[in-house]
CSV table of C-alpha atoms in Angstrom, one decimal:
chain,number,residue,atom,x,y,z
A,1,UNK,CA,-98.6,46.9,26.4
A,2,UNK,CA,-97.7,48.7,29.1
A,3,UNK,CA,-95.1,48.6,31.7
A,4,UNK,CA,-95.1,49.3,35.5
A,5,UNK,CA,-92.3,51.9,36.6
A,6,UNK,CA,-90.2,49.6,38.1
A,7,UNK,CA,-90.2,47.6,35.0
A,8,UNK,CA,-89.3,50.9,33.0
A,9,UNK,CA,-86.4,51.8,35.5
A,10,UNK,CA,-84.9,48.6,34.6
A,11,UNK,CA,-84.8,49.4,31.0
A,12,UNK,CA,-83.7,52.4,31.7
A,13,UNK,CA,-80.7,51.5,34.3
A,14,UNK,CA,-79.9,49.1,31.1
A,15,UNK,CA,-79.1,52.1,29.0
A,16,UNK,CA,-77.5,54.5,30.9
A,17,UNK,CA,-80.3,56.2,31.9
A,18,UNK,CA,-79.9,57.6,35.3
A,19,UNK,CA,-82.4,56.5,38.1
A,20,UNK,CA,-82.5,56.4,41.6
A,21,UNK,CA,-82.0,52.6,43.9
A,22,UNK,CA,-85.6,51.3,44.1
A,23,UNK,CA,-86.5,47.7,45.0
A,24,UNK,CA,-90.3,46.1,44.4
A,25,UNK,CA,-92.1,44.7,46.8
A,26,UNK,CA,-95.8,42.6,47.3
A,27,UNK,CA,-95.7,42.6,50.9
A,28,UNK,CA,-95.4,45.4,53.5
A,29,UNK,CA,-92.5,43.0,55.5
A,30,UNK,CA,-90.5,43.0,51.8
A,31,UNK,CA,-91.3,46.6,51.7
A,32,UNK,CA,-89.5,47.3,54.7
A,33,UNK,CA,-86.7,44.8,54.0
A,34,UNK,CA,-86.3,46.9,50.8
A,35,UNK,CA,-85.8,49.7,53.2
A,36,UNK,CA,-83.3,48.4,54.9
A,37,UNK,CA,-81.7,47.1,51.8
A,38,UNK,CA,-81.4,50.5,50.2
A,39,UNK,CA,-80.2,52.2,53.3
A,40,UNK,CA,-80.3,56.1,53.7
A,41,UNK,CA,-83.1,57.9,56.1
A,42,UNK,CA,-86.0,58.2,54.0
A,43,UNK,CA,-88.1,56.7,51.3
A,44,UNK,CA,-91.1,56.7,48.9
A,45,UNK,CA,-93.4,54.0,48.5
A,46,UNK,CA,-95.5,54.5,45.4
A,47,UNK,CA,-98.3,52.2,44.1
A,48,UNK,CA,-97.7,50.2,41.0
A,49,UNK,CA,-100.6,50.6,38.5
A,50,UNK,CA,-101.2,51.6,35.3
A,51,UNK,CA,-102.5,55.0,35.3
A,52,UNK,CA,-101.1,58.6,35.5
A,53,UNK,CA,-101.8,60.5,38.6
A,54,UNK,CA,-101.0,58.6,41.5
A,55,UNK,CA,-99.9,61.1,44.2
A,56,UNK,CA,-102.8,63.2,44.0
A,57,UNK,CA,-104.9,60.1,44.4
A,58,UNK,CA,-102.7,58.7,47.3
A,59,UNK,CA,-100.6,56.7,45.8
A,60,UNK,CA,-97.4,57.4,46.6
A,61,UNK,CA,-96.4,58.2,50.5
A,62,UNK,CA,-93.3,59.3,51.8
A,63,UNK,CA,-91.8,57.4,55.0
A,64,UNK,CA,-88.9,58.2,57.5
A,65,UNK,CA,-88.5,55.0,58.8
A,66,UNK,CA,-88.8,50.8,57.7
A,67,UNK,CA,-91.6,51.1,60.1
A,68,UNK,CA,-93.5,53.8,58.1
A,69,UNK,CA,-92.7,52.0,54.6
A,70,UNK,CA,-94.2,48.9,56.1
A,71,UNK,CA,-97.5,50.8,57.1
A,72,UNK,CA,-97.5,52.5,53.8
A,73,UNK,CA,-97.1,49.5,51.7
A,74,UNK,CA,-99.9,47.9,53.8
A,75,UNK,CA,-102.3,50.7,53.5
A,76,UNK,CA,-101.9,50.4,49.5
A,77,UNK,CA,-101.3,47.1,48.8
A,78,UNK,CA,-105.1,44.8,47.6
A,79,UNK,CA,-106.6,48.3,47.1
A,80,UNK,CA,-108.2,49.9,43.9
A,81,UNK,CA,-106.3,53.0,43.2
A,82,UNK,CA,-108.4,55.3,41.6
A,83,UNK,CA,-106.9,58.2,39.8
A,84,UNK,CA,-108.1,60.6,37.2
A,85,UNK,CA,-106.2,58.7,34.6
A,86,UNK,CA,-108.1,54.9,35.7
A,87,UNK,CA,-110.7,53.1,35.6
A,88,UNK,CA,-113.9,54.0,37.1
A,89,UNK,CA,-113.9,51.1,39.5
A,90,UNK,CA,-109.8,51.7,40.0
A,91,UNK,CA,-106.6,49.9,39.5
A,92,UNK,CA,-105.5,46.8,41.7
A,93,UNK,CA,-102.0,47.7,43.7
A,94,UNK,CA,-100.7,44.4,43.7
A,95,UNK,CA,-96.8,45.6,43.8
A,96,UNK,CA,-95.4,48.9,45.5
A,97,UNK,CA,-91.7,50.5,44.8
A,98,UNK,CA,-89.8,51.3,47.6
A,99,UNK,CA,-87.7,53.8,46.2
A,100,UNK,CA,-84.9,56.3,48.1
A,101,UNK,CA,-85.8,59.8,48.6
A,102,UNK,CA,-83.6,62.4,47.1
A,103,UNK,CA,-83.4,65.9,47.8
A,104,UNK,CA,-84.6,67.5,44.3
A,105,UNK,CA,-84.0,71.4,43.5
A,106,UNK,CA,-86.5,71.2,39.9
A,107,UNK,CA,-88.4,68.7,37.9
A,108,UNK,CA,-88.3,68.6,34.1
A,109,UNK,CA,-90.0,66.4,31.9
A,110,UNK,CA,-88.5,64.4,28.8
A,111,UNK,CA,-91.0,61.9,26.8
A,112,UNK,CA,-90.9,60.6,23.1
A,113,UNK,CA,-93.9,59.4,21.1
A,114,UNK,CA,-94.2,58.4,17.3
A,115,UNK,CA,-95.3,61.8,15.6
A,116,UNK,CA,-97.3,60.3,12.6
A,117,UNK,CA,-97.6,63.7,11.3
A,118,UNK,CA,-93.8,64.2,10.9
A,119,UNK,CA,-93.6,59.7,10.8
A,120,UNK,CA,-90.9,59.9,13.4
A,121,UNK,CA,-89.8,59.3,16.8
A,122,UNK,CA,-90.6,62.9,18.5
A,123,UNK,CA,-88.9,63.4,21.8
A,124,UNK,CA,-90.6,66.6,24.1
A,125,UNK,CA,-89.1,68.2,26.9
A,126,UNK,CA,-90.5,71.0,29.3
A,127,UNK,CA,-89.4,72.9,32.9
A,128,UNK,CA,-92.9,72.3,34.0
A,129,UNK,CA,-91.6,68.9,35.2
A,130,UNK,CA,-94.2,67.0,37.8
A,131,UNK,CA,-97.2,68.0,36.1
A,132,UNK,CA,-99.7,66.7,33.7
A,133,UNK,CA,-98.3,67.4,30.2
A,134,UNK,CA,-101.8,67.6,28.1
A,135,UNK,CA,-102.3,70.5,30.7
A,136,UNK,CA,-99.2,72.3,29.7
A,137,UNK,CA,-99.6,71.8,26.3
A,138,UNK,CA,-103.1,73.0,26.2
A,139,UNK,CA,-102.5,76.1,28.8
A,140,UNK,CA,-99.2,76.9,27.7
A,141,UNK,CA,-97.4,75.1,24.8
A,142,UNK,CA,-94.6,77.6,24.7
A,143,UNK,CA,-93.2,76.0,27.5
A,144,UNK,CA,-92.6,72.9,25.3
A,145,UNK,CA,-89.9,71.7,22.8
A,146,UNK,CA,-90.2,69.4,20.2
A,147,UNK,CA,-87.5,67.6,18.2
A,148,UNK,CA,-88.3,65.2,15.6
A,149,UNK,CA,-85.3,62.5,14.8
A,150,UNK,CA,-84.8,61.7,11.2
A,151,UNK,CA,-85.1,58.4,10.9
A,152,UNK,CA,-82.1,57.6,8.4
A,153,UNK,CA,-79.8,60.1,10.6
A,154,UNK,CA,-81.1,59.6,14.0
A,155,UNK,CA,-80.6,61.5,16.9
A,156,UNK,CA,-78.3,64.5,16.5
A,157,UNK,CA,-76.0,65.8,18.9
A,158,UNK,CA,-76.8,69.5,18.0
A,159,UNK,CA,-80.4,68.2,19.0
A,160,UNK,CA,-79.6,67.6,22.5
A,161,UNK,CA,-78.1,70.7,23.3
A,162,UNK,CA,-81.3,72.5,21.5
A,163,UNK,CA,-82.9,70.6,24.4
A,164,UNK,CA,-80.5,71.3,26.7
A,165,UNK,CA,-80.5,75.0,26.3
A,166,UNK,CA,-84.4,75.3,26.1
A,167,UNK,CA,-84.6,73.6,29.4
A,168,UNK,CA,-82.1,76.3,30.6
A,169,UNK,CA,-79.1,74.0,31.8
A,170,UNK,CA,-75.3,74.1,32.4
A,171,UNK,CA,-72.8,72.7,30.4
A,172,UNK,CA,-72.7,69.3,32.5
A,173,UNK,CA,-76.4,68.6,33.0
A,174,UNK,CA,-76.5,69.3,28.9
A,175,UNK,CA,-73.8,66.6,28.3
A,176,UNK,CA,-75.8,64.5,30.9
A,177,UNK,CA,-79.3,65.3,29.0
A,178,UNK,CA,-77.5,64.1,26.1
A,179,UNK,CA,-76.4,61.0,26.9
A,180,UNK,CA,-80.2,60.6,28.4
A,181,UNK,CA,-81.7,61.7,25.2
A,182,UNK,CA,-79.8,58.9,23.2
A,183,UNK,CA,-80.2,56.0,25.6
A,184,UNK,CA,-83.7,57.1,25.5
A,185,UNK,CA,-83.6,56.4,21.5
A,186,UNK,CA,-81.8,53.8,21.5
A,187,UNK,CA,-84.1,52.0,24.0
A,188,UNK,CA,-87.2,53.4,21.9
A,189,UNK,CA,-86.1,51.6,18.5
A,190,UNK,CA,-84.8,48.2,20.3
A,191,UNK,CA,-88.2,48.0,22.2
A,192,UNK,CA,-90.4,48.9,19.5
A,193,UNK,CA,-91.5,51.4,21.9
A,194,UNK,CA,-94.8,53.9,21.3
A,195,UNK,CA,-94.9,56.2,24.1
A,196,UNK,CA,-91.6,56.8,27.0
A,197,UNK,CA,-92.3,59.5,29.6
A,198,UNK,CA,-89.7,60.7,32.1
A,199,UNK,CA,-92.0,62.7,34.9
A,200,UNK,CA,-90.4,64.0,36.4
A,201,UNK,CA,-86.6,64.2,35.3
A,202,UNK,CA,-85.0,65.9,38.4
A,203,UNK,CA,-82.2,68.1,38.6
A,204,UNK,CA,-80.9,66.7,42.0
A,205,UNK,CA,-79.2,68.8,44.9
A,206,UNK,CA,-75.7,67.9,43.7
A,207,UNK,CA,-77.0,69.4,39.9
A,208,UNK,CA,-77.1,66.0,38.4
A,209,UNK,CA,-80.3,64.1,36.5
A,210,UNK,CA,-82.3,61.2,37.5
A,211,UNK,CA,-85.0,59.7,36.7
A,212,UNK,CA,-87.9,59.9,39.0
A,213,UNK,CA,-90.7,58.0,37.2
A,214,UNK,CA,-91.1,55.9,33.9
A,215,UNK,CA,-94.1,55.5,31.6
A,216,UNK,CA,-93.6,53.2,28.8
A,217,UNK,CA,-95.8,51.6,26.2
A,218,UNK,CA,-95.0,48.8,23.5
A,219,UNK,CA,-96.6,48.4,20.6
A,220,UNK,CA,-98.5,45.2,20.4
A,221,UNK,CA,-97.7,44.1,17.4
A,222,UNK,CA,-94.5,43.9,18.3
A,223,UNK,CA,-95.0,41.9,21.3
A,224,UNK,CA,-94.0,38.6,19.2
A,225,UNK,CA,-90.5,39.8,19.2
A,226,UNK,CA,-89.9,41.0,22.2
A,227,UNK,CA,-88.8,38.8,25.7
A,228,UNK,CA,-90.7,41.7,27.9
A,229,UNK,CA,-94.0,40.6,26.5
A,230,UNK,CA,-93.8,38.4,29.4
A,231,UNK,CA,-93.9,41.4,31.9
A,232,UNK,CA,-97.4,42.1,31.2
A,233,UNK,CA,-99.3,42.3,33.6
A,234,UNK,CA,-103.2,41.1,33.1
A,235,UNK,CA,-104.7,42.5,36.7
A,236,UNK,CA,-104.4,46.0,35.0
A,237,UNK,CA,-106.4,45.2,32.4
A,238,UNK,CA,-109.7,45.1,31.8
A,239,UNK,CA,-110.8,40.9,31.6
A,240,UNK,CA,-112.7,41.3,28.3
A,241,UNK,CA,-110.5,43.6,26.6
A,242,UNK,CA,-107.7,40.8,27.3
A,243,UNK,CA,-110.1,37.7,26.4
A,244,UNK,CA,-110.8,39.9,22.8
A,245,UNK,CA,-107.3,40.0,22.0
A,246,UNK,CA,-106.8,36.5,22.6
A,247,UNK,CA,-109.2,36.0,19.8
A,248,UNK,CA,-107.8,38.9,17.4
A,249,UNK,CA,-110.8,40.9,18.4
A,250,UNK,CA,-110.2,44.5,18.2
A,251,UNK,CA,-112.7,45.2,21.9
A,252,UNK,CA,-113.4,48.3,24.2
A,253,UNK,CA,-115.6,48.8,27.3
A,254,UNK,CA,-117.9,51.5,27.3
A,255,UNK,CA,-120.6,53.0,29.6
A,256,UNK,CA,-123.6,51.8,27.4
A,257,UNK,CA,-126.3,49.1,27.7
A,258,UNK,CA,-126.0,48.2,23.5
A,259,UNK,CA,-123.8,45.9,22.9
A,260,UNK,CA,-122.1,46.4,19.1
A,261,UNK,CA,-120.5,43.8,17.0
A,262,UNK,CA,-119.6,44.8,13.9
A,263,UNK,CA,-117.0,43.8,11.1
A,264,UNK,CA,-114.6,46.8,10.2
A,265,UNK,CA,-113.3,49.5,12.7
A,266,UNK,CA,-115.2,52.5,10.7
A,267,UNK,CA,-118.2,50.5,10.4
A,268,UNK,CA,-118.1,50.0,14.3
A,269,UNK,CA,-117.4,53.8,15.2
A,270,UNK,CA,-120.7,54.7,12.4
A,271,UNK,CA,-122.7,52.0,14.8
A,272,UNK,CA,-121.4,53.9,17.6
A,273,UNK,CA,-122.5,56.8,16.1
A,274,UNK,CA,-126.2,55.5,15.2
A,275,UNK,CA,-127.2,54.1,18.4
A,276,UNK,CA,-126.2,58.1,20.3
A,277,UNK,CA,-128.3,59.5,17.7
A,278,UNK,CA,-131.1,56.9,18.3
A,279,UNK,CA,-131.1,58.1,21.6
A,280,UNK,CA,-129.4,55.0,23.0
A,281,UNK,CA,-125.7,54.1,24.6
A,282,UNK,CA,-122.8,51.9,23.2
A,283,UNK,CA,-121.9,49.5,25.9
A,284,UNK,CA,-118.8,48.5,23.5
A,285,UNK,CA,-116.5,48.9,20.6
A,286,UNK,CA,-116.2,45.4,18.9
A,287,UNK,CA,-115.1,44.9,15.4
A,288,UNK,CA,-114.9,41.0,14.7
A,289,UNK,CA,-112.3,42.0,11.6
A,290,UNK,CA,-113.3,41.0,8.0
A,291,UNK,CA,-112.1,37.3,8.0
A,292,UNK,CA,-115.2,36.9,10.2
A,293,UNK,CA,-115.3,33.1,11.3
A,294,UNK,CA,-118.6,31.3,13.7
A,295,UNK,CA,-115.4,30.9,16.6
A,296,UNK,CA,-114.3,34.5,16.3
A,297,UNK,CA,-118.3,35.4,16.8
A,298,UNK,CA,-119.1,32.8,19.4
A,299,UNK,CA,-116.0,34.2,21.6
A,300,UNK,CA,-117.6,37.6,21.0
A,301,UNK,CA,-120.9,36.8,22.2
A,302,UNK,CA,-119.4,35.4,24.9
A,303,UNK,CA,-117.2,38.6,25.6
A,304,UNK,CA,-120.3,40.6,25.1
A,305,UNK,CA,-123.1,38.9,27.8
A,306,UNK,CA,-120.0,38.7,30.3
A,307,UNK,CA,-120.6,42.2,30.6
A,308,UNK,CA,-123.8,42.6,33.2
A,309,UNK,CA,-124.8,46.3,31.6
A,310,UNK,CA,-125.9,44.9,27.9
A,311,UNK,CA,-129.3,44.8,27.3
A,312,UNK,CA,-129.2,44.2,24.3
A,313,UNK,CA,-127.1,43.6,21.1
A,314,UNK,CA,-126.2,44.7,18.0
A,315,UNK,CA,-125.0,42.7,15.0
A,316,UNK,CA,-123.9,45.0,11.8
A,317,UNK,CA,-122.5,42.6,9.4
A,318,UNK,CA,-121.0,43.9,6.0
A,319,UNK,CA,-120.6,40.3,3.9
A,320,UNK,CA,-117.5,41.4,1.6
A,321,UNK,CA,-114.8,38.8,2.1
A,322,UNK,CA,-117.2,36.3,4.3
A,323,UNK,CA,-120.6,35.5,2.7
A,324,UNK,CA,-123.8,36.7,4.9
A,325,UNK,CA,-125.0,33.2,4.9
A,326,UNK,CA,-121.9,32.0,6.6
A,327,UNK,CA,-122.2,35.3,8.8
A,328,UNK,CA,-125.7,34.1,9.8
A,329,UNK,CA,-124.8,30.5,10.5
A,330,UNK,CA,-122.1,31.8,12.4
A,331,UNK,CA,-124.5,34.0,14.3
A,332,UNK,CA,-127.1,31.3,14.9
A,333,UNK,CA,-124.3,28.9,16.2
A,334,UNK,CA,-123.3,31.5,18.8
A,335,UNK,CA,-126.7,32.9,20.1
A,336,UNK,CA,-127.2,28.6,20.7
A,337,UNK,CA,-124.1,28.1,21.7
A,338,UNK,CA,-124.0,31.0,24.4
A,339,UNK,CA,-127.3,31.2,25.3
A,340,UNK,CA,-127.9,34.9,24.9
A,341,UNK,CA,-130.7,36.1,26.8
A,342,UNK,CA,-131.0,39.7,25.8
A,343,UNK,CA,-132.6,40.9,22.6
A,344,UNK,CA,-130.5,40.4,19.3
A,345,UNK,CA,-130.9,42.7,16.8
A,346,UNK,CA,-129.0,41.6,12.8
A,347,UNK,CA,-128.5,43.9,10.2
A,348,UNK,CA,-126.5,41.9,7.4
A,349,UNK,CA,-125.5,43.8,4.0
A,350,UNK,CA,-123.4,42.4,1.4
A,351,UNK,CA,-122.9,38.9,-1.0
A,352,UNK,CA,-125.8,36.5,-0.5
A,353,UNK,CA,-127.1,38.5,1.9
A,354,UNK,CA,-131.0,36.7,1.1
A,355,UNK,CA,-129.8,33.9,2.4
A,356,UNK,CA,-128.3,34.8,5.3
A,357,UNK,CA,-131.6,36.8,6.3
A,358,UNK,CA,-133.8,33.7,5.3
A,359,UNK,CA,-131.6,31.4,7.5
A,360,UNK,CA,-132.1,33.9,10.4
A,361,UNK,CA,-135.9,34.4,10.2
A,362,UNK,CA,-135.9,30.4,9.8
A,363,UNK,CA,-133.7,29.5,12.9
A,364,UNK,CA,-136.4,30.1,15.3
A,365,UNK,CA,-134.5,32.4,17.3
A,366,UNK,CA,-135.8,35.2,19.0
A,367,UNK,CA,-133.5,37.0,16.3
A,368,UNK,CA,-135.0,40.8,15.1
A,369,UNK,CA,-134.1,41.5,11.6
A,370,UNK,CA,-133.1,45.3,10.5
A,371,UNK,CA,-133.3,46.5,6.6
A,372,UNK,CA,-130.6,48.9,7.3
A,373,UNK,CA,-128.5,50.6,10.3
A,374,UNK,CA,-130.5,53.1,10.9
A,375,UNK,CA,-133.5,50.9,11.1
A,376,UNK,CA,-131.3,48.5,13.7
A,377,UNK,CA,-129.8,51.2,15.6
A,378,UNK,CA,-133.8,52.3,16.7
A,379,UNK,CA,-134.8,48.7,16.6
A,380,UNK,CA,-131.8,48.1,19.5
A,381,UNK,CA,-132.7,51.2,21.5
A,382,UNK,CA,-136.4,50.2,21.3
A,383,UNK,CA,-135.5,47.0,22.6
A,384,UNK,CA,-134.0,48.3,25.6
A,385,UNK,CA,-136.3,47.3,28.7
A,386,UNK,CA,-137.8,51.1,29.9
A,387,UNK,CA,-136.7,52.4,26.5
């Protein structure tokens, strides 16, 4: 799940992390009456989505007066903001932060992300604050420090002035970065955090720290346990992608016009695979899981012919711990149940996998049966209208 950045200042302001006054706002009149609320001369007002990039796509302007934040927040707010980092189509601004301008004399960057190589929480700092980091790890990763916490010790003192002194600071900023770097932990662990990005992380005019801007992401699986679950916010996300995980489908949009449903996430990425090299597109990633039930692949079909682009589908069924003739009835009850209008083409493998193919051929549904996924993959492209 992720989190807006006024949702990650407030974490951070709950640990000690540094941040400037900032107020959120869904109107352009609350906009300005945040203005007026912080005080001071001048102001940002950046879009709220979820997606990197926003000032070079417009989504953050700076104002001098309540007047100006009011005409900003109008000019964003019930837009799609489209950034390098978004959708195709955009994000929906649906909520601006009015935040205080401060005078800034450098921008660092600070972020932390599970390191499953070294399976621990790996913080990452860098003077090329304000910029894309996957740039400046790919161009120049020398300007990048890495510390990996020990899980049993945790964050180390010593490893915050390492920090500290790569990103060339004074004594105070490094007893400031330190305090920073273990809020930051703390907040990690008691969030069940996978991803926390500081960028930038400003040295003010007066020498201090602040944050500037907060990127967080939760793992889901911890979402049961956590009371921000209820921050999530649906508009950012894509409708089917959210109806999937209603059902514990594992779903993800793609570009294509063949639909794939398949049980087991390797088995899905082979599918993947097989339709390219047919000469065909994936319009999804769908694995239905392996305790395959006829609800789980009715709301599947349902997810899939919700998406206009499919033109046809793909079933790949392996029948390990679900029998193929189950599989099949399941399969027949959805097409029915649906009403899918687009070719269907089955490829079922596995225990009692005769029977599942006789009650296919038998259900009088327009249902194409494949020996094996090769043999479906060029069957689905072939079915594609102009193929």
């Amino acid at each position: 799940m992720n989190l807006h950045e006024y949702q990650a200042k407030s974490l951070f302001k709950d640990y000690s992390i540094p941040i400037l006054p900032g107020l959120p706002a869904d109107s352009p009149e609350k906009a300005a009456e945040n203005a007026t609320s912080l005080g001071g001369k001048a102001w940002l007002v950046k879009a709220q989505v979820h997606a990197g990039g926003r000032g070079k796509a417009g989504g953050v302007k700076f104002a001098k007066s309540t007047e100006e934040v009011a005409n900003a927040a109008r000019e964003l707010l019930g837009t799609q903001l489209i950034t390098k980092q978004s959708a195709p189509e955009g994000q929906p601004v649906n909520i601006v932060l009015v935040d205080s301008a401060a005078e800034i004399a450098h921008e660092l960057y600070l972020g932390a992300v599970i390191d499953r190589g070294s399976r621990s929480i790996t913080f990452m700092g860098s003077r090329a604050g304000g910029m894309d980091i996957e740039e400046v790890a790919a161009d120049t990763p020398e300007k990048i420090c890495t510390l990996s916490v020990d899980p049993v010790l945790g964050l180390q003192n010593y490893q915050c002035r390492k920090m500290g002194f790569f990103l060339d600071l004074n004594s105070e900023q490094i007893k400031q970065l330190g305090k920073i770097l273990h809020g930051l932990y703390q907040l990690f662990l008691d969030k069940d955090m996978s991803l926390v990005e500081i960028n930038p992380l400003a040295i003010l005019a007066d020498g201090s720290l602040a944050a500037l801007d907060g990127k967080i992401n939760i793992d889901d699986n911890a979402l049961y346990r956590q009371s921000i679950a209820e921050w999530r916010d649906e508009t950012q996300e894509d409708e089917k992608e959210r109806r999937a995980a209603e059902f514990d489908l594992n779903y993800v949009t793609l570009e294509g016009n063949i639909a794939c449903m398949v049980n087991g996430a390797g088995l899905a990425m082979a599918t993947m695979d097989i339709i390219k090299l047919s000469g065909g597109q994936p319009a999804n990633f769908l694995d239905v899981g392996g305790g395959t039930t006829a609800a789980r692949v009715a709301e599947a079909f349902k997810i899939i012919v919700s998406d206009p682009n499919v033109q046809a589908i793909l079933v790949n069924i392996f029948g390990g711990i679900v029998r193929c003739d189950l599989i099949a009835e399941g399969i027949i009850q959805a097409i029915q149940e649906v009403g899918v209008e687009v070719p269907v083409i089955v490829r079922l493998e596995g225990t009692n996998v005769d029977e599942g193919k006789k009650l296919l051929s038998e259900s009088g549904l327009a249902i194409i049966s494949a020996e094996n996924l090769a043999d479906a993959a060029a069957k689905a492209v072939a079915a594609v209208p102009g193929a």
